[in-house]
mmCIF file of C-alpha atoms in Angstrom:
data_model
loop_
_atom_site.group_PDB
_atom_site.id
_atom_site.type_symbol
_atom_site.label_atom_id
_atom_site.label_comp_id
_atom_site.label_asym_id
_atom_site.label_seq_id
_atom_site.Cartn_x
_atom_site.Cartn_y
_atom_site.Cartn_z
ATOM 1 C CA UNK Y 1 44.637 27.403 43.217
ATOM 2 C CA UNK Y 2 42.556 29.033 40.490
ATOM 3 C CA UNK Y 3 38.843 28.361 40.118
ATOM 4 C CA UNK Y 4 39.553 26.545 36.817
ATOM 5 C CA UNK Y 5 42.159 24.333 38.490
ATOM 6 C CA UNK Y 6 39.748 23.628 41.400
ATOM 7 C CA UNK Y 7 37.030 22.571 38.937
ATOM 8 C CA UNK Y 8 39.425 20.304 37.073
ATOM 9 C CA UNK Y 9 40.572 18.735 40.344
ATOM 10 C CA UNK Y 10 36.984 18.225 41.529
ATOM 11 C CA UNK Y 11 36.070 16.555 38.223
ATOM 12 C CA UNK Y 12 39.072 14.259 38.481
ATOM 13 C CA UNK Y 13 38.104 13.288 42.035
ATOM 14 C CA UNK Y 14 34.442 12.791 41.176
ATOM 15 C CA UNK Y 15 34.953 10.947 37.869
ATOM 16 C CA UNK Y 16 35.444 7.454 39.381
ATOM 17 C CA UNK Y 17 32.421 7.952 41.632
ATOM 18 C CA UNK Y 18 30.284 9.179 38.737
ATOM 19 C CA UNK Y 19 31.425 6.287 36.616
ATOM 20 C CA UNK Y 20 30.542 3.887 39.395
ATOM 21 C CA UNK Y 21 27.120 5.423 39.754
ATOM 22 C CA UNK Y 22 26.502 5.346 36.053
ATOM 23 C CA UNK Y 23 27.556 1.664 35.931
ATOM 24 C CA UNK Y 24 25.390 0.833 38.908
ATOM 25 C CA UNK Y 25 22.408 2.616 37.434
ATOM 26 C CA UNK Y 26 22.914 0.747 34.115
ATOM 27 C CA UNK Y 27 23.223 -2.570 35.921
ATOM 28 C CA UNK Y 28 20.121 -1.831 37.998
ATOM 29 C CA UNK Y 29 18.164 -0.948 34.943
ATOM 30 C CA UNK Y 30 19.338 -4.027 33.039
ATOM 31 C CA UNK Y 31 18.516 -6.221 36.005
ATOM 32 C CA UNK Y 32 14.895 -5.024 36.338
ATOM 33 C CA UNK Y 33 12.918 -8.225 36.984
ATOM 34 C CA UNK Y 34 10.809 -9.492 34.148
ATOM 35 C CA UNK Y 35 7.050 -9.109 34.675
ATOM 36 C CA UNK Y 36 3.819 -9.989 32.921
ATOM 37 C CA UNK Y 37 1.113 -7.524 31.865
ATOM 38 C CA UNK Y 38 -0.803 -5.847 34.654
ATOM 39 C CA UNK Y 39 -3.783 -8.210 34.632
ATOM 40 C CA UNK Y 40 -1.580 -11.047 35.917
ATOM 41 C CA UNK Y 41 -1.135 -9.156 39.268
ATOM 42 C CA UNK Y 42 -4.898 -9.430 39.992
ATOM 43 C CA UNK Y 43 -5.709 -10.833 43.464
ATOM 44 C CA UNK Y 44 -7.799 -13.868 44.135
ATOM 45 C CA UNK Y 45 -11.401 -12.763 43.719
ATOM 46 C CA UNK Y 46 -12.821 -14.226 46.902
ATOM 47 C CA UNK Y 47 -11.888 -16.930 49.356
ATOM 48 C CA UNK Y 48 -14.516 -19.624 49.634
ATOM 49 C CA UNK Y 49 -14.703 -22.048 52.520
ATOM 50 C CA UNK Y 50 -16.528 -25.284 53.085
ATOM 51 C CA UNK Y 51 -16.393 -28.384 50.905
ATOM 52 C CA UNK Y 52 -15.278 -27.899 47.347
ATOM 53 C CA UNK Y 53 -17.624 -29.148 44.666
ATOM 54 C CA UNK Y 54 -14.896 -31.515 43.439
ATOM 55 C CA UNK Y 55 -11.688 -32.841 44.891
ATOM 56 C CA UNK Y 56 -8.329 -33.150 43.270
ATOM 57 C CA UNK Y 57 -8.097 -35.688 40.478
ATOM 58 C CA UNK Y 58 -5.251 -38.196 40.561
ATOM 59 C CA UNK Y 59 -2.046 -36.736 39.252
ATOM 60 C CA UNK Y 60 -1.536 -37.561 35.546
ATOM 61 C CA UNK Y 61 1.376 -40.001 35.214
ATOM 62 C CA UNK Y 62 4.484 -37.956 34.537
ATOM 63 C CA UNK Y 63 5.506 -38.534 30.901
ATOM 64 C CA UNK Y 64 9.182 -39.516 30.862
ATOM 65 C CA UNK Y 65 9.269 -41.673 27.735
ATOM 66 C CA UNK Y 66 10.399 -41.033 24.198
ATOM 67 C CA UNK Y 67 8.771 -38.084 22.534
ATOM 68 C CA UNK Y 68 8.220 -39.982 19.270
ATOM 69 C CA UNK Y 69 4.543 -39.514 18.405
ATOM 70 C CA UNK Y 70 2.462 -40.166 15.292
ATOM 71 C CA UNK Y 71 1.172 -37.029 13.567
ATOM 72 C CA UNK Y 72 -2.526 -36.477 13.008
ATOM 73 C CA UNK Y 73 -1.601 -35.563 9.465
ATOM 74 C CA UNK Y 74 0.272 -38.818 8.849
ATOM 75 C CA UNK Y 75 0.177 -39.793 5.194
ATOM 76 C CA UNK Y 76 -0.820 -36.309 4.103
ATOM 77 C CA UNK Y 77 1.081 -34.526 1.372
ATOM 78 C CA UNK Y 78 3.510 -31.688 2.140
ATOM 79 C CA UNK Y 79 0.634 -29.329 2.792
ATOM 80 C CA UNK Y 80 -0.057 -31.284 6.045
ATOM 81 C CA UNK Y 81 -3.742 -30.352 5.768
ATOM 82 C CA UNK Y 82 -5.546 -33.712 5.583
ATOM 83 C CA UNK Y 83 -6.464 -35.327 8.856
ATOM 84 C CA UNK Y 84 -5.661 -39.001 9.350
ATOM 85 C CA UNK Y 85 -8.314 -40.229 11.821
ATOM 86 C CA UNK Y 86 -6.443 -43.419 12.776
ATOM 87 C CA UNK Y 87 -3.137 -41.727 13.516
ATOM 88 C CA UNK Y 88 -4.895 -38.915 15.335
ATOM 89 C CA UNK Y 89 -6.415 -41.420 17.735
ATOM 90 C CA UNK Y 90 -2.990 -43.018 18.289
ATOM 91 C CA UNK Y 91 -1.607 -39.536 18.971
ATOM 92 C CA UNK Y 92 -4.357 -38.690 21.372
ATOM 93 C CA UNK Y 93 -3.939 -41.961 23.282
ATOM 94 C CA UNK Y 94 -0.176 -41.673 23.613
ATOM 95 C CA UNK Y 95 -0.269 -38.019 24.723
ATOM 96 C CA UNK Y 96 -3.294 -38.287 27.021
ATOM 97 C CA UNK Y 97 -1.436 -37.603 30.251
ATOM 98 C CA UNK Y 98 0.373 -34.603 28.734
ATOM 99 C CA UNK Y 99 -2.927 -33.103 27.576
ATOM 100 C CA UNK Y 100 -4.473 -33.845 31.009
ATOM 101 C CA UNK Y 101 -1.855 -31.849 32.892
ATOM 102 C CA UNK Y 102 -2.029 -29.005 30.360
ATOM 103 C CA UNK Y 103 -5.791 -28.651 30.612
ATOM 104 C CA UNK Y 104 -5.930 -29.580 34.300
ATOM 105 C CA UNK Y 105 -3.431 -26.961 35.487
ATOM 106 C CA UNK Y 106 -5.069 -24.217 33.468
ATOM 107 C CA UNK Y 107 -8.513 -25.112 34.770
ATOM 108 C CA UNK Y 108 -7.390 -25.451 38.408
ATOM 109 C CA UNK Y 109 -5.572 -22.100 38.338
ATOM 110 C CA UNK Y 110 -8.688 -20.384 36.903
ATOM 111 C CA UNK Y 111 -10.773 -21.908 39.651
ATOM 112 C CA UNK Y 112 -8.275 -21.007 42.368
ATOM 113 C CA UNK Y 113 -8.001 -17.381 41.261
ATOM 114 C CA UNK Y 114 -11.767 -17.206 41.295
ATOM 115 C CA UNK Y 115 -12.544 -19.160 44.523
ATOM 116 C CA UNK Y 116 -9.283 -19.105 46.514
ATOM 117 C CA UNK Y 117 -9.712 -22.583 47.911
ATOM 118 C CA UNK Y 118 -6.296 -23.793 49.286
ATOM 119 C CA UNK Y 119 -6.954 -27.339 48.049
ATOM 120 C CA UNK Y 120 -7.203 -26.107 44.454
ATOM 121 C CA UNK Y 121 -3.747 -24.524 44.758
ATOM 122 C CA UNK Y 122 -2.318 -27.623 46.467
ATOM 123 C CA UNK Y 123 -3.684 -29.818 43.679
ATOM 124 C CA UNK Y 124 -2.003 -27.737 41.003
ATOM 125 C CA UNK Y 125 1.327 -27.536 42.811
ATOM 126 C CA UNK Y 126 1.302 -31.255 43.645
ATOM 127 C CA UNK Y 127 0.701 -32.117 39.972
ATOM 128 C CA UNK Y 128 3.453 -29.842 38.734
ATOM 129 C CA UNK Y 129 5.852 -30.948 41.482
ATOM 130 C CA UNK Y 130 5.389 -34.569 40.609
ATOM 131 C CA UNK Y 131 6.209 -33.850 36.911
ATOM 132 C CA UNK Y 132 9.180 -31.623 37.883
ATOM 133 C CA UNK Y 133 10.619 -34.288 40.176
ATOM 134 C CA UNK Y 134 10.287 -36.843 37.398
ATOM 135 C CA UNK Y 135 11.944 -34.445 34.969
ATOM 136 C CA UNK Y 136 9.060 -35.178 32.607
ATOM 137 C CA UNK Y 137 8.944 -34.150 28.916
ATOM 138 C CA UNK Y 138 12.755 -33.854 28.748
ATOM 139 C CA UNK Y 139 13.526 -36.777 26.441
ATOM 140 C CA UNK Y 140 16.172 -36.142 23.798
ATOM 141 C CA UNK Y 141 14.525 -38.876 21.695
ATOM 142 C CA UNK Y 142 11.870 -36.937 19.787
ATOM 143 C CA UNK Y 143 10.387 -36.338 16.441
ATOM 144 C CA UNK Y 144 8.659 -33.145 15.119
ATOM 145 C CA UNK Y 145 5.325 -34.026 16.831
ATOM 146 C CA UNK Y 146 7.140 -34.825 20.051
ATOM 147 C CA UNK Y 147 9.047 -31.573 20.289
ATOM 148 C CA UNK Y 148 5.813 -29.830 19.362
ATOM 149 C CA UNK Y 149 4.069 -31.400 22.364
ATOM 150 C CA UNK Y 150 6.949 -30.311 24.599
ATOM 151 C CA UNK Y 151 6.680 -26.634 23.747
ATOM 152 C CA UNK Y 152 2.879 -26.667 23.781
ATOM 153 C CA UNK Y 153 2.876 -28.236 27.265
ATOM 154 C CA UNK Y 154 5.457 -25.833 28.557
ATOM 155 C CA UNK Y 155 3.533 -22.815 27.252
ATOM 156 C CA UNK Y 156 0.272 -24.065 28.782
ATOM 157 C CA UNK Y 157 1.772 -24.746 32.222
ATOM 158 C CA UNK Y 158 4.166 -21.826 32.488
ATOM 159 C CA UNK Y 159 1.567 -19.261 31.449
ATOM 160 C CA UNK Y 160 -1.001 -20.573 33.979
ATOM 161 C CA UNK Y 161 1.739 -20.551 36.637
ATOM 162 C CA UNK Y 162 2.479 -16.870 35.915
ATOM 163 C CA UNK Y 163 -0.922 -16.028 37.308
ATOM 164 C CA UNK Y 164 0.022 -17.685 40.641
ATOM 165 C CA UNK Y 165 3.543 -16.220 40.618
ATOM 166 C CA UNK Y 166 2.518 -12.617 40.193
ATOM 167 C CA UNK Y 167 -0.893 -12.345 41.860
ATOM 168 C CA UNK Y 168 -0.828 -9.685 44.573
ATOM 169 C CA UNK Y 169 -2.455 -12.337 46.825
ATOM 170 C CA UNK Y 170 0.928 -14.070 46.803
ATOM 171 C CA UNK Y 171 -0.412 -17.653 46.788
ATOM 172 C CA UNK Y 172 3.066 -19.125 46.371
ATOM 173 C CA UNK Y 173 4.502 -17.463 49.418
ATOM 174 C CA UNK Y 174 3.995 -20.491 51.606
ATOM 175 C CA UNK Y 175 5.225 -22.971 48.993
ATOM 176 C CA UNK Y 176 8.823 -21.881 48.246
ATOM 177 C CA UNK Y 177 10.271 -25.412 47.816
ATOM 178 C CA UNK Y 178 7.580 -26.457 45.332
ATOM 179 C CA UNK Y 179 7.875 -23.227 43.503
ATOM 180 C CA UNK Y 180 11.639 -23.692 43.198
ATOM 181 C CA UNK Y 181 11.277 -27.237 41.897
ATOM 182 C CA UNK Y 182 8.623 -26.276 39.338
ATOM 183 C CA UNK Y 183 10.527 -23.248 38.086
ATOM 184 C CA UNK Y 184 13.705 -25.184 37.818
ATOM 185 C CA UNK Y 185 11.868 -27.764 35.660
ATOM 186 C CA UNK Y 186 10.311 -25.061 33.479
ATOM 187 C CA UNK Y 187 13.721 -23.516 33.045
ATOM 188 C CA UNK Y 188 15.262 -26.764 31.892
ATOM 189 C CA UNK Y 189 12.421 -27.462 29.528
ATOM 190 C CA UNK Y 190 12.705 -23.962 28.056
ATOM 191 C CA UNK Y 191 16.412 -24.587 27.374
ATOM 192 C CA UNK Y 192 15.487 -27.725 25.534
ATOM 193 C CA UNK Y 193 12.684 -25.895 23.548
ATOM 194 C CA UNK Y 194 15.260 -23.302 22.480
ATOM 195 C CA UNK Y 195 17.522 -26.109 21.351
ATOM 196 C CA UNK Y 196 14.654 -27.842 19.522
ATOM 197 C CA UNK Y 197 13.531 -24.751 17.566
ATOM 198 C CA UNK Y 198 16.499 -22.401 17.273
ATOM 199 C CA UNK Y 199 17.784 -21.162 13.910
ATOM 200 C CA UNK Y 200 15.467 -23.119 11.635
ATOM 201 C CA UNK Y 201 15.623 -22.272 7.924
ATOM 202 C CA UNK Y 202 12.957 -19.739 6.978
ATOM 203 C CA UNK Y 203 10.968 -22.201 4.898
ATOM 204 C CA UNK Y 204 10.628 -24.382 8.008
ATOM 205 C CA UNK Y 205 9.749 -21.480 10.372
ATOM 206 C CA UNK Y 206 5.967 -21.391 10.863
ATOM 207 C CA UNK Y 207 3.379 -21.321 13.628
ATOM 208 C CA UNK Y 208 5.254 -24.050 15.526
ATOM 209 C CA UNK Y 209 8.240 -21.709 16.004
ATOM 210 C CA UNK Y 210 5.878 -18.918 17.239
ATOM 211 C CA UNK Y 211 4.282 -21.263 19.836
ATOM 212 C CA UNK Y 212 7.779 -22.377 20.909
ATOM 213 C CA UNK Y 213 8.724 -18.705 21.365
ATOM 214 C CA UNK Y 214 5.556 -18.113 23.380
ATOM 215 C CA UNK Y 215 6.431 -21.032 25.749
ATOM 216 C CA UNK Y 216 9.876 -19.612 26.222
ATOM 217 C CA UNK Y 217 8.534 -16.086 26.786
ATOM 218 C CA UNK Y 218 6.089 -17.312 29.441
ATOM 219 C CA UNK Y 219 8.934 -19.277 31.092
ATOM 220 C CA UNK Y 220 11.276 -16.289 30.959
ATOM 221 C CA UNK Y 221 8.813 -14.247 33.061
ATOM 222 C CA UNK Y 222 8.043 -17.122 35.421
ATOM 223 C CA UNK Y 223 11.761 -17.681 36.074
ATOM 224 C CA UNK Y 224 13.072 -14.157 35.474
ATOM 225 C CA UNK Y 225 15.525 -15.244 32.763
ATOM 226 C CA UNK Y 226 16.483 -12.465 30.395
ATOM 227 C CA UNK Y 227 18.267 -14.887 27.985
ATOM 228 C CA UNK Y 228 14.957 -16.722 27.401
ATOM 229 C CA UNK Y 229 13.162 -13.417 26.984
ATOM 230 C CA UNK Y 230 15.659 -12.270 24.357
ATOM 231 C CA UNK Y 231 15.333 -15.545 22.480
ATOM 232 C CA UNK Y 232 11.524 -15.265 22.347
ATOM 233 C CA UNK Y 233 11.841 -11.714 21.080
ATOM 234 C CA UNK Y 234 14.325 -12.881 18.384
ATOM 235 C CA UNK Y 235 11.954 -15.630 17.215
ATOM 236 C CA UNK Y 236 9.001 -13.161 17.235
ATOM 237 C CA UNK Y 237 10.950 -10.921 14.875
ATOM 238 C CA UNK Y 238 11.699 -13.832 12.541
ATOM 239 C CA UNK Y 239 8.007 -14.624 12.561
ATOM 240 C CA UNK Y 240 6.562 -11.183 11.848
ATOM 241 C CA UNK Y 241 9.233 -10.457 9.260
ATOM 242 C CA UNK Y 242 7.662 -13.290 7.233
ATOM 243 C CA UNK Y 243 4.367 -11.348 6.998
ATOM 244 C CA UNK Y 244 4.085 -9.935 3.515
ATOM 245 C CA UNK Y 245 2.829 -6.502 2.508
ATOM 246 C CA UNK Y 246 -0.773 -7.821 2.288
ATOM 247 C CA UNK Y 247 -0.694 -9.507 5.715
ATOM 248 C CA UNK Y 248 -0.171 -13.103 4.538
ATOM 249 C CA UNK Y 249 2.307 -15.649 5.971
ATOM 250 C CA UNK Y 250 3.779 -17.602 3.035
ATOM 251 C CA UNK Y 251 4.448 -20.789 5.020
ATOM 252 C CA UNK Y 252 0.843 -20.873 6.277
ATOM 253 C CA UNK Y 253 -0.538 -20.267 2.807
ATOM 254 C CA UNK Y 254 0.994 -23.639 1.917
ATOM 255 C CA UNK Y 255 -1.579 -25.316 4.165
ATOM 256 C CA UNK Y 256 -4.123 -25.316 1.328
ATOM 257 C CA UNK Y 257 -7.758 -25.475 2.675
ATOM 258 C CA UNK Y 258 -6.460 -24.781 6.235
ATOM 259 C CA UNK Y 259 -4.415 -21.666 5.333
ATOM 260 C CA UNK Y 260 -6.826 -19.237 6.946
ATOM 261 C CA UNK Y 261 -7.172 -21.429 9.961
ATOM 262 C CA UNK Y 262 -3.355 -21.580 10.373
ATOM 263 C CA UNK Y 263 -2.969 -17.831 9.902
ATOM 264 C CA UNK Y 264 -5.400 -17.481 12.800
ATOM 265 C CA UNK Y 265 -3.487 -20.076 14.777
ATOM 266 C CA UNK Y 266 -0.256 -18.155 14.319
ATOM 267 C CA UNK Y 267 -1.696 -15.039 15.982
ATOM 268 C CA UNK Y 268 -2.129 -16.066 19.639
ATOM 269 C CA UNK Y 269 1.538 -16.706 20.376
ATOM 270 C CA UNK Y 270 2.700 -13.697 18.423
ATOM 271 C CA UNK Y 271 0.210 -11.362 20.109
ATOM 272 C CA UNK Y 272 1.084 -12.727 23.568
ATOM 273 C CA UNK Y 273 4.836 -12.355 23.027
ATOM 274 C CA UNK Y 274 4.337 -8.746 21.851
ATOM 275 C CA UNK Y 275 2.216 -8.001 24.909
ATOM 276 C CA UNK Y 276 4.742 -9.499 27.361
ATOM 277 C CA UNK Y 277 7.572 -7.758 25.626
ATOM 278 C CA UNK Y 278 5.705 -4.406 25.757
ATOM 279 C CA UNK Y 279 5.495 -4.347 29.580
ATOM 280 C CA UNK Y 280 9.221 -5.137 29.770
ATOM 281 C CA UNK Y 281 10.238 -2.148 27.712
ATOM 282 C CA UNK Y 282 10.500 -3.808 24.303
ATOM 283 C CA UNK Y 283 7.963 -2.409 21.826
ATOM 284 C CA UNK Y 284 7.473 -4.806 18.970
ATOM 285 C CA UNK Y 285 4.336 -3.305 17.509
ATOM 286 C CA UNK Y 286 6.057 -1.594 14.534
ATOM 287 C CA UNK Y 287 8.294 -4.544 13.598
ATOM 288 C CA UNK Y 288 8.144 -5.012 9.826
ATOM 289 C CA UNK Y 289 5.910 -1.974 9.412
ATOM 290 C CA UNK Y 290 3.277 -3.137 11.903
ATOM 291 C CA UNK Y 291 3.227 -6.699 10.633
ATOM 292 C CA UNK Y 292 1.289 -8.113 13.572
ATOM 293 C CA UNK Y 293 -1.542 -5.615 13.026
ATOM 294 C CA UNK Y 294 -1.458 -6.385 9.297
ATOM 295 C CA UNK Y 295 -1.702 -10.116 9.934
ATOM 296 C CA UNK Y 296 -4.573 -9.720 12.464
ATOM 297 C CA UNK Y 297 -6.527 -7.482 10.045
ATOM 298 C CA UNK Y 298 -5.960 -9.907 7.191
ATOM 299 C CA UNK Y 299 -7.284 -12.797 9.292
ATOM 300 C CA UNK Y 300 -10.347 -10.890 10.417
ATOM 301 C CA UNK Y 301 -11.057 -9.882 6.793
ATOM 302 C CA UNK Y 302 -10.612 -13.505 5.777
ATOM 303 C CA UNK Y 303 -13.094 -14.758 8.398
ATOM 304 C CA UNK Y 304 -15.678 -12.343 6.925
ATOM 305 C CA UNK Y 305 -14.799 -13.305 3.387
ATOM 306 C CA UNK Y 306 -12.856 -16.552 3.000
ATOM 307 C CA UNK Y 307 -12.531 -15.961 -0.725
ATOM 308 C CA UNK Y 308 -9.688 -13.590 0.045
ATOM 309 C CA UNK Y 309 -7.607 -16.597 1.032
ATOM 310 C CA UNK Y 310 -9.023 -18.778 -1.763
ATOM 311 C CA UNK Y 311 -7.977 -16.221 -4.306
ATOM 312 C CA UNK Y 312 -4.545 -16.125 -2.782
ATOM 313 C CA UNK Y 313 -3.748 -19.885 -2.692
ATOM 314 C CA UNK Y 314 -6.402 -21.430 -4.889
ATOM 315 C CA UNK Y 315 -8.117 -23.522 -2.163
ATOM 316 C CA UNK Y 316 -11.579 -23.238 -0.724
ATOM 317 C CA UNK Y 317 -11.064 -22.691 3.035
ATOM 318 C CA UNK Y 318 -12.115 -25.100 5.773
ATOM 319 C CA UNK Y 319 -13.902 -22.799 8.270
ATOM 320 C CA UNK Y 320 -14.654 -25.393 10.982
ATOM 321 C CA UNK Y 321 -12.007 -24.214 13.505
ATOM 322 C CA UNK Y 322 -12.882 -20.631 12.921
ATOM 323 C CA UNK Y 323 -16.410 -21.145 14.348
ATOM 324 C CA UNK Y 324 -14.891 -21.711 17.844
ATOM 325 C CA UNK Y 325 -14.729 -18.486 19.844
ATOM 326 C CA UNK Y 326 -11.688 -19.454 21.897
ATOM 327 C CA UNK Y 327 -9.631 -19.586 18.678
ATOM 328 C CA UNK Y 328 -9.806 -15.824 18.681
ATOM 329 C CA UNK Y 329 -8.354 -15.348 22.175
ATOM 330 C CA UNK Y 330 -5.495 -13.448 20.521
ATOM 331 C CA UNK Y 331 -7.870 -10.482 20.274
ATOM 332 C CA UNK Y 332 -7.314 -9.786 23.993
ATOM 333 C CA UNK Y 333 -3.591 -8.990 23.855
ATOM 334 C CA UNK Y 334 -3.975 -7.691 20.260
ATOM 335 C CA UNK Y 335 -6.542 -5.032 21.269
ATOM 336 C CA UNK Y 336 -4.343 -3.987 24.166
ATOM 337 C CA UNK Y 337 -1.425 -3.386 21.781
ATOM 338 C CA UNK Y 338 -3.353 -1.721 18.962
ATOM 339 C CA UNK Y 339 -6.483 0.422 18.719
ATOM 340 C CA UNK Y 340 -9.095 -2.040 17.510
ATOM 341 C CA UNK Y 341 -12.010 -0.718 15.422
ATOM 342 C CA UNK Y 342 -15.493 -0.545 16.863
ATOM 343 C CA UNK Y 343 -16.740 -3.506 14.879
ATOM 344 C CA UNK Y 344 -13.743 -5.654 16.011
ATOM 345 C CA UNK Y 345 -14.343 -4.649 19.642
ATOM 346 C CA UNK Y 346 -18.029 -5.480 19.245
ATOM 347 C CA UNK Y 347 -17.113 -8.869 17.825
ATOM 348 C CA UNK Y 348 -14.586 -9.450 20.627
ATOM 349 C CA UNK Y 349 -17.264 -8.633 23.280
ATOM 350 C CA UNK Y 350 -19.696 -11.084 21.707
ATOM 351 C CA UNK Y 351 -17.110 -13.876 21.963
ATOM 352 C CA UNK Y 352 -15.844 -13.130 25.486
ATOM 353 C CA UNK Y 353 -14.769 -14.545 27.834
ATOM 354 C CA UNK Y 354 -11.785 -16.089 26.034
ATOM 355 C CA UNK Y 355 -10.500 -19.177 27.809
ATOM 356 C CA UNK Y 356 -7.767 -21.261 26.251
ATOM 357 C CA UNK Y 357 -5.386 -23.537 28.118
ATOM 358 C CA UNK Y 358 -2.548 -23.018 25.647
ATOM 359 C CA UNK Y 359 -2.322 -19.380 26.771
ATOM 360 C CA UNK Y 360 -2.743 -20.107 30.453
ATOM 361 C CA UNK Y 361 -6.544 -19.899 30.992
ATOM 362 C CA UNK Y 362 -8.868 -16.915 31.046
ATOM 363 C CA UNK Y 363 -7.347 -14.094 28.983
ATOM 364 C CA UNK Y 364 -10.437 -11.896 29.363
ATOM 365 C CA UNK Y 365 -9.909 -11.804 33.119
ATOM 366 C CA UNK Y 366 -6.330 -10.772 32.513
ATOM 367 C CA UNK Y 367 -6.782 -8.225 29.693
ATOM 368 C CA UNK Y 368 -10.369 -7.012 29.889
ATOM 369 C CA UNK Y 369 -11.738 -7.952 33.357
ATOM 370 C CA UNK Y 370 -14.652 -5.519 33.150
ATOM 371 C CA UNK Y 371 -16.081 -7.636 30.344
ATOM 372 C CA UNK Y 372 -15.783 -10.963 32.188
ATOM 373 C CA UNK Y 373 -19.133 -12.772 32.219
ATOM 374 C CA UNK Y 374 -20.618 -16.270 32.198
ATOM 375 C CA UNK Y 375 -18.857 -19.548 31.632
ATOM 376 C CA UNK Y 376 -17.975 -19.884 27.960
ATOM 377 C CA UNK Y 377 -14.963 -20.901 25.979
ATOM 378 C CA UNK Y 378 -12.486 -23.775 26.278
#
């Protein structure tokens, strides 16, 4: 047998094995578990013993009813920018238990990651388990405000839960049954959120869609579901491809005096999605020529000089929301994705720590732990 023949024979024999190895390597790579940014792996800071300052509040009543809620902008024109005080009160009253679990879970997780008291963890898991067992927030009878509440609640709870799931302290290790129940509920809710918000026409795709995508992204990592991850990335791309060359979002410009405020409100979910995608090998920073950076820069410029937005849409801007530091929590993931200028970093440091329940709690502890200080934010 000549050397050439031997080489051919060897290649023929090895080909199936090499193919199998290549397929296995590809499958292994594709199946890499989803993970959050590095800060979510942080351990519990310290374990305190003795009586806690406050016990566990009664579990909010799981909300299993119709998701038909009045809008706080009821009676407003199509700009949806004028608050209706009466309908807002009705909305707050009917959604009180949903808001309580959103805020409560976020606060309890922050306290537990700081103090490590087992009763804080048990309180959180008991609340979530009760809602999971009731299959809360899953009604198919909903209006726009109702489906909005569903995705907001999912994003709040799932992103707080991610801190428990991935902490190197492994707080969930002794609670496998509760974790399975909670994650199963999150998973079902995410499927419904996808159904609620998928493939909307572009003129109806605004900040609500970005917040829906954030809730699905947080759930994808909590439950290791690549299909949910891919949907969140798809919706992110739809969102940032709406950003024009000057950094404006046309559908948020329609919000008249609240246009700047709603541009700012669009940034937290988009920045968080990009951050979560980045650590899972999907770089979204340059989508639509760096649209996320362009949007962030435009908002920061608008906060300094609101006339930029007034000149664009003709309305004097309502700056009330933009005086709340926690509304700028998006700066934490944003400045981990892009190089922020010195003046932006200085401003970020003045406002830290950023605590916002809709993004799962204390983002400064996750993204910029060396700057953590004091008790500030919401």
